[in-house]
Coordinates of C-alpha atoms (C1' of nucleotides) in Angstrom, one line a residue:
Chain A
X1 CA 46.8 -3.3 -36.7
X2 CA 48.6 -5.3 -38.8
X3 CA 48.0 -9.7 -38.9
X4 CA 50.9 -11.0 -38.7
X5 CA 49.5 -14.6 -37.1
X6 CA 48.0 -15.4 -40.7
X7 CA 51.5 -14.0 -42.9
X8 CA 54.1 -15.6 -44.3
X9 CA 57.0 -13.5 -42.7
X10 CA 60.4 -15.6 -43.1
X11 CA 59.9 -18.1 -40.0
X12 CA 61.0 -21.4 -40.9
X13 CA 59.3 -23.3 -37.7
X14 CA 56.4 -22.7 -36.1
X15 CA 56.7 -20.0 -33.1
X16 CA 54.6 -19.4 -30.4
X17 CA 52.4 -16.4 -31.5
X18 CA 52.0 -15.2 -28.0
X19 CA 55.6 -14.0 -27.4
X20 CA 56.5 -10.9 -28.0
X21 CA 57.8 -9.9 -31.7
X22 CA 61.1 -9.3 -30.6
X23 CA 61.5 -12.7 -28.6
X24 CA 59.7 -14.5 -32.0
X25 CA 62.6 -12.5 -34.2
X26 CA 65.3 -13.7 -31.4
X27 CA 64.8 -17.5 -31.3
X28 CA 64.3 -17.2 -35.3
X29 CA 67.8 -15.6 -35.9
X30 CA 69.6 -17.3 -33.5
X31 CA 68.1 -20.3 -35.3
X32 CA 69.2 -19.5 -38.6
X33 CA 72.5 -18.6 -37.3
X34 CA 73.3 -21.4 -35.9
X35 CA 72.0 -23.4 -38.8
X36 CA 75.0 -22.0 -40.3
X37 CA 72.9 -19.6 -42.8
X38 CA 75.9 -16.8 -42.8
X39 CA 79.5 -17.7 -42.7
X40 CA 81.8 -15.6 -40.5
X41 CA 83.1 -13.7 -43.1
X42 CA 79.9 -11.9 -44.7
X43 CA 77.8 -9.3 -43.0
X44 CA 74.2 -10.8 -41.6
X45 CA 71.7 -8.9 -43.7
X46 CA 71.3 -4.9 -42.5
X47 CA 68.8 -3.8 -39.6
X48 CA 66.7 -2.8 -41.9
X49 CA 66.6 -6.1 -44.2
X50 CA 65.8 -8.0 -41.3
X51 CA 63.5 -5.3 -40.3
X52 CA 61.3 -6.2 -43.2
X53 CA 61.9 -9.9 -43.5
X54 CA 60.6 -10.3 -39.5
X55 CA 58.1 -7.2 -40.5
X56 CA 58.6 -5.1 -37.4
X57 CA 60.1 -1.8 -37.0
X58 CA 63.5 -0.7 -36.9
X59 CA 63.6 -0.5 -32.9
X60 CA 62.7 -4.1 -32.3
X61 CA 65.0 -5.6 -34.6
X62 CA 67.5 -3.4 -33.0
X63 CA 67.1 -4.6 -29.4
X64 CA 66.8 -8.6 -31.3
X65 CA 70.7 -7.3 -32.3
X66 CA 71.7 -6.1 -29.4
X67 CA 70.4 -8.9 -27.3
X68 CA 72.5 -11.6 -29.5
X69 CA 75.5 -9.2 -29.0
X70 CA 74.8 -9.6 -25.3
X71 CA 75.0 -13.3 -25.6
X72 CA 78.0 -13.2 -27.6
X73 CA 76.3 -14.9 -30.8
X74 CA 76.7 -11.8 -33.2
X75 CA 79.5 -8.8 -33.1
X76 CA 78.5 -5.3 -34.4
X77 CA 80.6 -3.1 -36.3
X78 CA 79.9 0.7 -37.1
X79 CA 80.1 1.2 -40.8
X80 CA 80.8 -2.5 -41.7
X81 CA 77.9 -4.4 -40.4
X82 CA 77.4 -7.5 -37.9
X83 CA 78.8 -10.6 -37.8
X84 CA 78.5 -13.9 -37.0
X85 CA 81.6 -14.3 -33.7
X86 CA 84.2 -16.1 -33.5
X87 CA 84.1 -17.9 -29.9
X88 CA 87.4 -16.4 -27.4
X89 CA 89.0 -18.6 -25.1
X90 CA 90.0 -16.0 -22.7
X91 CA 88.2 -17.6 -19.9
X92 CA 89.4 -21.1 -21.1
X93 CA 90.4 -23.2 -17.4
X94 CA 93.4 -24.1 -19.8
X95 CA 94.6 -20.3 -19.8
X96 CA 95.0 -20.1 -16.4
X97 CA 98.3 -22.3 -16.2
X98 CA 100.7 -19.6 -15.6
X99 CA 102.5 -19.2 -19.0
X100 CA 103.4 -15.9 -19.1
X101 CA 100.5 -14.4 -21.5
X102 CA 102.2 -16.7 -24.7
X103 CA 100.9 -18.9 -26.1
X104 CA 103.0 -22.1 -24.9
X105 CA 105.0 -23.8 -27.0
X106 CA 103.1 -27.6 -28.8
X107 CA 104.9 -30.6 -29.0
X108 CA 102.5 -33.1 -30.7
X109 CA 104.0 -36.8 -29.0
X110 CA 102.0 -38.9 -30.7
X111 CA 99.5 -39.4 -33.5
X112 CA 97.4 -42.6 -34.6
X113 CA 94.4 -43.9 -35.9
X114 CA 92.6 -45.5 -32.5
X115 CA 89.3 -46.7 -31.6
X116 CA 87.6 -44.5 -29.2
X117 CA 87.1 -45.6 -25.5
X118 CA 82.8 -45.7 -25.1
X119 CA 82.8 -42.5 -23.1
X120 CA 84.5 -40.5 -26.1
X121 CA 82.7 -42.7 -28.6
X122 CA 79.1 -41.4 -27.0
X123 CA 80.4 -37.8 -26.9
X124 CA 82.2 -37.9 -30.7
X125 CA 79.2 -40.1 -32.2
X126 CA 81.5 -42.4 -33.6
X127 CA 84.5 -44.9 -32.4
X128 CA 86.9 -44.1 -35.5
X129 CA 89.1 -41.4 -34.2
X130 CA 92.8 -39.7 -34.7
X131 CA 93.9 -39.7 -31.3
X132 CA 97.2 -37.0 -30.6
X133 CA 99.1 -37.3 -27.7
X134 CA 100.4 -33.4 -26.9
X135 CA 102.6 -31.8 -24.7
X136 CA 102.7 -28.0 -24.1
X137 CA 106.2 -26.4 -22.6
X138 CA 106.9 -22.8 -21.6
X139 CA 110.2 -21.6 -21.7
X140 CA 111.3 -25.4 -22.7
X141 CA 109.5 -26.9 -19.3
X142 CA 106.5 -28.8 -19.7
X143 CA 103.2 -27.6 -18.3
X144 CA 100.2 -29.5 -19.7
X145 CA 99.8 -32.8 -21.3
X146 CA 96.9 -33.6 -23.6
X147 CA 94.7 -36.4 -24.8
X148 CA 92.9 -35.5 -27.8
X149 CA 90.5 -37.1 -30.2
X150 CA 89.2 -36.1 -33.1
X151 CA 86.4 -37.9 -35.0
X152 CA 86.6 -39.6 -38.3
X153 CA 86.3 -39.5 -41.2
X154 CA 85.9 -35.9 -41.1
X155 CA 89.1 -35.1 -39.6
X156 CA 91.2 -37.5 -41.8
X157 CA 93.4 -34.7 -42.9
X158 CA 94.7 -34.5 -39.0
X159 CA 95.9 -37.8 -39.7
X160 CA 97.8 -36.9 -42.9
X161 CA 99.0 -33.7 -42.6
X162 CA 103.0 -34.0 -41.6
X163 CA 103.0 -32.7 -37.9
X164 CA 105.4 -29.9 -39.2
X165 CA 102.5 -28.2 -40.4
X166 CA 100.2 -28.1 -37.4
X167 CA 100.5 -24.6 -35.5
X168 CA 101.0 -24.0 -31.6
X169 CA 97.2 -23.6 -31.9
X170 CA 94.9 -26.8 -32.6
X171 CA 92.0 -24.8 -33.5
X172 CA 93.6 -22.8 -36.7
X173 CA 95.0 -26.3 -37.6
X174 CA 91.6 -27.7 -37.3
X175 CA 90.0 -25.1 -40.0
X176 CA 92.7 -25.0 -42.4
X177 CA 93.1 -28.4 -42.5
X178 CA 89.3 -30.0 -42.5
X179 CA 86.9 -26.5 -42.9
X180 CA 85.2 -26.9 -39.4
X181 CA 85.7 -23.9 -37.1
X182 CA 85.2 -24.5 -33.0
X183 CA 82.3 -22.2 -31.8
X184 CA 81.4 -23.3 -28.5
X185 CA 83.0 -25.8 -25.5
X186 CA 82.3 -27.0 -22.2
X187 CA 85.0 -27.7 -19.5
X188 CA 85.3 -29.5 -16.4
X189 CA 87.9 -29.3 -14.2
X190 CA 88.5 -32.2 -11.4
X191 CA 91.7 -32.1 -8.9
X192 CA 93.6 -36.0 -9.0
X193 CA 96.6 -37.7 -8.4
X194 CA 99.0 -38.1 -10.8
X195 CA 100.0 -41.1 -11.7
X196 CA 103.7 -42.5 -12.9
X197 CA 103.5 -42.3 -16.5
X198 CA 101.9 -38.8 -16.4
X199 CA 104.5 -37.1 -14.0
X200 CA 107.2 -38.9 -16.0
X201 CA 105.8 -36.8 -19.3
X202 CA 105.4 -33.7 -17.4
X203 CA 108.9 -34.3 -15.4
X204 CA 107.5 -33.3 -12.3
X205 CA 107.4 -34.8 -8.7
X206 CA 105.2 -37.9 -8.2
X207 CA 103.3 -36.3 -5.8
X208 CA 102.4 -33.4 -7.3
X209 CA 98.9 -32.6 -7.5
X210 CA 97.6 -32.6 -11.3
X211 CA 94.8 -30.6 -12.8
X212 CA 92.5 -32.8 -15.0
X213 CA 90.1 -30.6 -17.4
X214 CA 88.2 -32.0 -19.9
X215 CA 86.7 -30.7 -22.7
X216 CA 84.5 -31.0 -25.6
X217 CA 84.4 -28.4 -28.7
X218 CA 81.4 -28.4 -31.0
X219 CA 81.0 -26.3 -34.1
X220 CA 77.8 -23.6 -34.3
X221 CA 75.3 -26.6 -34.9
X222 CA 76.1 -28.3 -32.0
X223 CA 78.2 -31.2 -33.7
X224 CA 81.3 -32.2 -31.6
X225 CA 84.4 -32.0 -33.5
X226 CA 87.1 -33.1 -30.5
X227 CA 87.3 -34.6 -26.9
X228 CA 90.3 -33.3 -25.0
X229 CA 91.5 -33.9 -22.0
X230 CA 94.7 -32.2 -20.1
X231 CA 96.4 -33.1 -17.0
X232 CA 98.3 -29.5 -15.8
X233 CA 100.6 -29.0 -13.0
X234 CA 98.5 -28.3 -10.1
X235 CA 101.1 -25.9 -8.6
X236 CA 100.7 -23.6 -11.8
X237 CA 97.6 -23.3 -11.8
X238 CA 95.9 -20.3 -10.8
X239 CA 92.3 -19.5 -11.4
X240 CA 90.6 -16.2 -10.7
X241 CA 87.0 -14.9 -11.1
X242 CA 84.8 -12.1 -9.8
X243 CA 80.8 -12.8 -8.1
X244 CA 78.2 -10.3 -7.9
Chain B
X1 CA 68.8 21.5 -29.4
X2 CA 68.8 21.4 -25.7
X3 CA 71.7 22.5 -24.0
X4 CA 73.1 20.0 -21.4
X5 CA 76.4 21.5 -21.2
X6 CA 75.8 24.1 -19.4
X7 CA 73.3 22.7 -16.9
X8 CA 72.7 21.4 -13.5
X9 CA 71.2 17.6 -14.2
X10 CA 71.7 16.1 -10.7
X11 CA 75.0 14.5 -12.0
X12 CA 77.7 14.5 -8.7
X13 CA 80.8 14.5 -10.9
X14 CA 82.0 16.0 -13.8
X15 CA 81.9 13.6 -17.1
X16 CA 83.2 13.7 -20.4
X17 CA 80.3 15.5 -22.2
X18 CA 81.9 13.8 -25.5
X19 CA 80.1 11.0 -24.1
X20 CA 76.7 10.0 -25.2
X21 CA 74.1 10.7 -23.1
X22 CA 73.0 7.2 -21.9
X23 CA 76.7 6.4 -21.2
X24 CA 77.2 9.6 -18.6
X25 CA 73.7 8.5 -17.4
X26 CA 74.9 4.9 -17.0
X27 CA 78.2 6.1 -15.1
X28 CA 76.3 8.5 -12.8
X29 CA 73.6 5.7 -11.7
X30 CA 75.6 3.2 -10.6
X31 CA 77.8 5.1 -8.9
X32 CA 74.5 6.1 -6.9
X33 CA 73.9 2.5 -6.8
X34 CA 77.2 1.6 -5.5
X35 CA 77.2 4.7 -2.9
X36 CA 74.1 3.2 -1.1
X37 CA 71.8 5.9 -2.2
X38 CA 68.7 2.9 -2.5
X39 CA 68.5 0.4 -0.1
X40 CA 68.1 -3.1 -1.4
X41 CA 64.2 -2.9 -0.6
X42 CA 63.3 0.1 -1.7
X43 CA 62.4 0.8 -5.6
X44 CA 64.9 3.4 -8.0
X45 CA 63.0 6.1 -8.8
X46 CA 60.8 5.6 -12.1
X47 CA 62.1 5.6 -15.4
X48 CA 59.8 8.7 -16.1
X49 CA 61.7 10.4 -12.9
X50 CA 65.1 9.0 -13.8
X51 CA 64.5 10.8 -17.3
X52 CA 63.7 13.9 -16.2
X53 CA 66.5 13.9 -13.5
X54 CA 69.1 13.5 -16.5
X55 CA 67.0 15.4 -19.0
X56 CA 66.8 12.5 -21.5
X57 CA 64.0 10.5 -23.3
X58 CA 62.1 7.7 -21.8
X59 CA 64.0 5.7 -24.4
X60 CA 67.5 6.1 -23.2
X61 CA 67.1 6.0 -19.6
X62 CA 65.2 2.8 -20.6
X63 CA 68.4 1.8 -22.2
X64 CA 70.6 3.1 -19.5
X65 CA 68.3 0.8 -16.9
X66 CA 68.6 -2.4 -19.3
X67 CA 71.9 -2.3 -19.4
X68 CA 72.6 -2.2 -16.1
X69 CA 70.4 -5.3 -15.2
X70 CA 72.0 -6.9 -17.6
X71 CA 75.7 -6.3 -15.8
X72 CA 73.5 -7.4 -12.7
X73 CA 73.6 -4.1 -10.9
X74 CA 69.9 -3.8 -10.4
X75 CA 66.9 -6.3 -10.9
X76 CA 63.3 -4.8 -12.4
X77 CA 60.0 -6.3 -11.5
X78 CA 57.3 -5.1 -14.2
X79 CA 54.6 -3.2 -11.9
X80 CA 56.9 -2.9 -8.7
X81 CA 59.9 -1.1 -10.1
X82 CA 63.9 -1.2 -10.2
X83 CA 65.6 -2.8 -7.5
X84 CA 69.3 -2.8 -5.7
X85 CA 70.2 -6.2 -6.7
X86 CA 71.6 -8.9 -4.3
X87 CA 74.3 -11.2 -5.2
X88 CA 74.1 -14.5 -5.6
X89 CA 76.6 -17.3 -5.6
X90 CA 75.3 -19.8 -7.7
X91 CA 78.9 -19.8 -9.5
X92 CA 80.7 -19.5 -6.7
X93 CA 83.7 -21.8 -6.9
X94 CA 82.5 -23.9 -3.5
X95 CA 79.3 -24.6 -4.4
X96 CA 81.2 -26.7 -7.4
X97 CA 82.1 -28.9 -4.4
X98 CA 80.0 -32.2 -4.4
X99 CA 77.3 -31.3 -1.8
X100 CA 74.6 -32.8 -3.4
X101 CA 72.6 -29.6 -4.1
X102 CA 71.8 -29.2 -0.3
X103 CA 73.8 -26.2 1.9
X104 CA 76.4 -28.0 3.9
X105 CA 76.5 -28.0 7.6
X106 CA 79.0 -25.9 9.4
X107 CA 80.4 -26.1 12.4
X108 CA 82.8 -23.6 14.0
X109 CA 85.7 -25.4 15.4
X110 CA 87.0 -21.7 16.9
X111 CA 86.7 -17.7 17.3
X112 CA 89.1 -15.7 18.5
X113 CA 90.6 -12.0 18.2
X114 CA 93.3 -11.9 16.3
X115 CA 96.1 -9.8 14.9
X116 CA 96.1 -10.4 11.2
X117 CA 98.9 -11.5 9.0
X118 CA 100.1 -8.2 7.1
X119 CA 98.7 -10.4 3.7
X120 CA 95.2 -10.3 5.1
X121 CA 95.8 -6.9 7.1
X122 CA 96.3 -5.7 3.8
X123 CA 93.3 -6.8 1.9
X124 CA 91.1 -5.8 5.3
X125 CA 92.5 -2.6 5.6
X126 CA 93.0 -3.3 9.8
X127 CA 94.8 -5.8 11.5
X128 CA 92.5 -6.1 14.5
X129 CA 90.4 -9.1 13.2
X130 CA 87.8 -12.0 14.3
X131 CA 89.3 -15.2 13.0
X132 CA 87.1 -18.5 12.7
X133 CA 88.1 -21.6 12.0
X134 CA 85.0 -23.7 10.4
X135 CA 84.6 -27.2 9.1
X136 CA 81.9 -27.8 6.7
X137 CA 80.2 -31.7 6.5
X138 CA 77.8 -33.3 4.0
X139 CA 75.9 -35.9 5.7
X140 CA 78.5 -36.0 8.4
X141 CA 81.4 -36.3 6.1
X142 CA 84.2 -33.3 6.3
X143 CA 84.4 -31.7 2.9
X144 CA 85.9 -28.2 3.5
X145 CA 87.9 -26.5 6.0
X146 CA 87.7 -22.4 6.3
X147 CA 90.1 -19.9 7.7
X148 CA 88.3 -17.1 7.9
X149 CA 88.6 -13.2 8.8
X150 CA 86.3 -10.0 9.9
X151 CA 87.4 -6.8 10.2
X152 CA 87.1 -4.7 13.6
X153 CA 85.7 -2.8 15.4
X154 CA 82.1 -3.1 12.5
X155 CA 82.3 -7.1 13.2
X156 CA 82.7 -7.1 16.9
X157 CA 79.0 -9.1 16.9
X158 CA 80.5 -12.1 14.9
X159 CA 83.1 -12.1 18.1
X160 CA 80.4 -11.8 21.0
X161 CA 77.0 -13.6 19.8
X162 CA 76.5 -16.8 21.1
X163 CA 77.8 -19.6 18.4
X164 CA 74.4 -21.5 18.3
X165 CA 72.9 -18.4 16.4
X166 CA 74.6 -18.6 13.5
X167 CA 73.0 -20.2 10.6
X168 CA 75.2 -22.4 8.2
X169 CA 75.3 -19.6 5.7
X170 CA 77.5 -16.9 7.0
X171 CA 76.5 -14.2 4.9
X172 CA 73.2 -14.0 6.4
X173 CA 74.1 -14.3 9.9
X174 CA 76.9 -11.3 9.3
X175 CA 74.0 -8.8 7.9
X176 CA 71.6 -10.1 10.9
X177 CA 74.3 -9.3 13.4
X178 CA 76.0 -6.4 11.6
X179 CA 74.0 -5.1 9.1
X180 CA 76.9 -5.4 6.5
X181 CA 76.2 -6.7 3.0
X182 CA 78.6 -9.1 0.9
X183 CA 77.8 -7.4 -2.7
X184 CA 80.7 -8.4 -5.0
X185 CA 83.7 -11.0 -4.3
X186 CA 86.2 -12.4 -5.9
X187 CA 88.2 -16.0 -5.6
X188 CA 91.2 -17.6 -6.7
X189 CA 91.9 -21.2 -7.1
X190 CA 95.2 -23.0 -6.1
X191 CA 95.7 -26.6 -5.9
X192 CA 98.2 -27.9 -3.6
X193 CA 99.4 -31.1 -1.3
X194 CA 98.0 -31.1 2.0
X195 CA 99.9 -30.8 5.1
X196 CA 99.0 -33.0 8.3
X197 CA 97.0 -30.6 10.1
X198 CA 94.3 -30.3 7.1
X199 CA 94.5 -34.2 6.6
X200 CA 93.6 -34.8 10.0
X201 CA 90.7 -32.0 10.6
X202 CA 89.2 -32.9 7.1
X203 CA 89.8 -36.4 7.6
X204 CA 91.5 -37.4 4.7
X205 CA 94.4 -39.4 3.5
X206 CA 98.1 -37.7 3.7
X207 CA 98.5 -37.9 -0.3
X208 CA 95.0 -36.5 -1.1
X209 CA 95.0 -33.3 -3.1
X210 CA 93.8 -30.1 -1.7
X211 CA 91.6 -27.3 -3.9
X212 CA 92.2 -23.8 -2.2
X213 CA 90.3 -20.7 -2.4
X214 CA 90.9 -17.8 -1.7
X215 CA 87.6 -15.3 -1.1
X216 CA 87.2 -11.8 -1.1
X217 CA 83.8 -10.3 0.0
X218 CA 83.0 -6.6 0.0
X219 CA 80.0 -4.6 0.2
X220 CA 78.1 -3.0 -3.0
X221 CA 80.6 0.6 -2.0
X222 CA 84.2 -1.7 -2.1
X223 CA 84.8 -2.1 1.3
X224 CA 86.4 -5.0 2.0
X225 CA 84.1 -7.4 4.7
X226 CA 85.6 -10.8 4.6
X227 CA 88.6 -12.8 4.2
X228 CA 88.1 -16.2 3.6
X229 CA 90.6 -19.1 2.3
X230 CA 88.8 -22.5 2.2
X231 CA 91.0 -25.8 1.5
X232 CA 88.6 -28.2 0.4
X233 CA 89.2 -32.3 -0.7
X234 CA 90.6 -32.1 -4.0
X235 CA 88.4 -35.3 -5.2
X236 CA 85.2 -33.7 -4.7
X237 CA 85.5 -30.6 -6.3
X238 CA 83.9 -30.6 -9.8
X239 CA 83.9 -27.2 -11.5
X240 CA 82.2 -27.2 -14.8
X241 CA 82.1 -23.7 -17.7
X242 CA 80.7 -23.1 -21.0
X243 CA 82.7 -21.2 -23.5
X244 CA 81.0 -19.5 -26.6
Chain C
dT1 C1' 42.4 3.1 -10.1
dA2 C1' 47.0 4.7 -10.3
dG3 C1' 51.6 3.7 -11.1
dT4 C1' 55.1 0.7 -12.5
dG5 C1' 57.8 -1.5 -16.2
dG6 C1' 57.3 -4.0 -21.1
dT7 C1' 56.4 -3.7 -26.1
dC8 C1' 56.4 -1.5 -30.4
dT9 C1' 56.5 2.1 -33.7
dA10 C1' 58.3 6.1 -36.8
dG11 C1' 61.6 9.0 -37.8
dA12 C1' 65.6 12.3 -37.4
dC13 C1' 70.4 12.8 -37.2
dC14 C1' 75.3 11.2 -36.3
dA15 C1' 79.7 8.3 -36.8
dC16 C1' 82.2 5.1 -39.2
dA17 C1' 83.9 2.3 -43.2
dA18 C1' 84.4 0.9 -47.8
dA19 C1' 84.3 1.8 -52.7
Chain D
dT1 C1' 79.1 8.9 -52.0
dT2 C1' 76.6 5.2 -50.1
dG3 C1' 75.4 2.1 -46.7
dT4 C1' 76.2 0.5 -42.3
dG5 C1' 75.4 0.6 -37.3
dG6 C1' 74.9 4.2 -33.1
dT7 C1' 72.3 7.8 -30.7
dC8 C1' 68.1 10.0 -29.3
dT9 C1' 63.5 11.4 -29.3
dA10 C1' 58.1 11.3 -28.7
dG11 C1' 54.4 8.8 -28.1
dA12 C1' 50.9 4.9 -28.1
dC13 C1' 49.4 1.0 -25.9
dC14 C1' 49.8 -3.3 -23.0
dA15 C1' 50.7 -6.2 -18.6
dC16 C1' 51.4 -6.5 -14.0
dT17 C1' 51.2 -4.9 -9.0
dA18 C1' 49.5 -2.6 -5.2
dC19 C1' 46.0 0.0 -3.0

DNA sequence: TAGTGGTCTAGACCACAAA
DNA sequence: TTGTGGTCTAGACCACTAC
């Protein structure tokens, strides 16, 4: 029997020394993955490295892998070795606007230095924002409209970057431009009322129904780096999911 | 070197024996699962009899059985055994409906045979049909309004049981009555301007938006048990995701 | 007490990718 | 060729549940 309760074995906090090894190893790598310990472009060290850093055997550290596969923190690769991932928006609400499978077409309005409303300040952590009033089109027709803040100073090369050289994606933008890459989000969608302004943007009836979603992306630490909010056609949307 | 080729191993159909072993296992359990072969109260056979059935090591059938609770199929209960899991709807798109974490009450406004509309005939697979018309209230308040449709003859109950013993959740009530199981469904979200009718039974202004849903329900084998389209007031639905 | 699933190990061999 | 993850096995011991 070996004493691991008294050995120094590569945990940075104190665990709870009743779990099990391979729930200790979990909440410790997801830890240190989060913390930011391997960029996205180098391997995590090999099962067995981690094996003996966490001193257990090959088969735990394997199901610790697999388990942060299943929860979409790592990606595996045969032969070249396992990753920290990238997050997908596939399920993004925003995806569900029909657009064809493109990617729509980004039409930034609007850009200034602002002071954040208190609702985005308490979500950005500060009032000093770019904010970038967007529209998104498919096939020339608009479909979305966008409120976005970014916090500052951090993001100060949003600000100064000529609008020529931001991409149809924000996120890209985002990393080229300021280094800090969008790993997770939360969404929520509400049904409203459009109001005059908004319809005249989106050129649509003033009646029609819009979809409000708001969200807020945060890197792998947990820091928010933009508050977004996007008022979308109701009639095109269309969102589908499965229960079981 | 055992020779699995060339034997009899309980497996129903023919599989790709390129595949790895815990993958054919995988394929051939749940398609027991999904052909009713354990009802939802009796245990799976043990891993020890699942391995021998398949001729593998406690150690992949292990695997094979962890992977499938994981993609919900079955549930396991350390000293009981492997269960037949039952769905819930925790993320079901109406419970993101402000109800105040309490079921809603539901009355049935009407019940009635019906021939179906060729959409629904389609998705139901017969035309001869129970349609109800129900109206669900939070604290007395309208919030949803349900067209819904059984098939016949298996939901001829649902037609002939007095109303005042049905429970507010239907699913229930249709395996009480029935038998029949709702194991999977799926649901699609429009949004879209009310018409008078729905304004007046949900008791809502002409202008208000309208969220509509569109449900699915089938048992664990695919058949097809319930279709449902709910048009709920657009300023009380909430829906809120996480994306990593 | 018997039977279930849960934890953990040690080790063999295979498939894939990069140098 | 080397190193990575993927598959598969055999077996020990523990924790929980039912009888």
């Amino acid at each position: 029997m070996q004493d691991r309760g008294s050995k120094v074995c590569g945990m940075a906090q104190p665990v709870d020394q009743r779990l099990p090894l391979h729930a200790r190893a979990l909440d410790d790598l997801a830890r240190r993955i989060r913390s930011s310990e391997w960029p996205y472009d180098q391997p995590l060290p090999a099962e067995a490295e981690l094996a003996r850093q966490y001193d257990v055997s090959l088969g735990t550290i394997r199901r610790v892998l697999a388990d942060l596969a299943g929860s979409g923190l790592i990606e595996r690769r045969q032969g070249r070795g396992t990753f920290v991932r990238r997050p997908s928006f596939e399920r993004s609400l925003v995806r569900f606007f029909r657009a064809g499978d493109v990617v729509p077409e980004s039409r930034i309005l609007e850009r200034a230095e602002v002071t954040a409303d208190p609702e985005i300040e308490a979500v950005l952590g500060t009032s000093d924002a770019v904010q970038l009033l967007r529209l998104r089109l498919t096939a020339g027709e608009p479909l979305m409209l966008e409120h976005i803040h970014v916090p500052l100073p951090a993001f100060r090369a949003v600000l100064e970057t000529p609008l020529e050289q931001f991409g149809d994606l924000l996120y890209p933008t985002y990393e080229q431009l300021t280094g800090h890459v969008v790993a997770t989000a939360s969404e929520e969608l509400t049904v409203i009322r459009p109001d005059a302004s908004h319809a005249a943007l989106l050129g649509c009836a003033d009646d029609e129904p819009l979809a409000r979603i708001v969200r807020v992306a945060r890197d792998i630490t947990g820091r928010p780096l933009e508050h977004r909010v996007s008022f979308g056609i109701g009639s095109r949307f269309h969102y589908r999911m499965e229960i079981s």
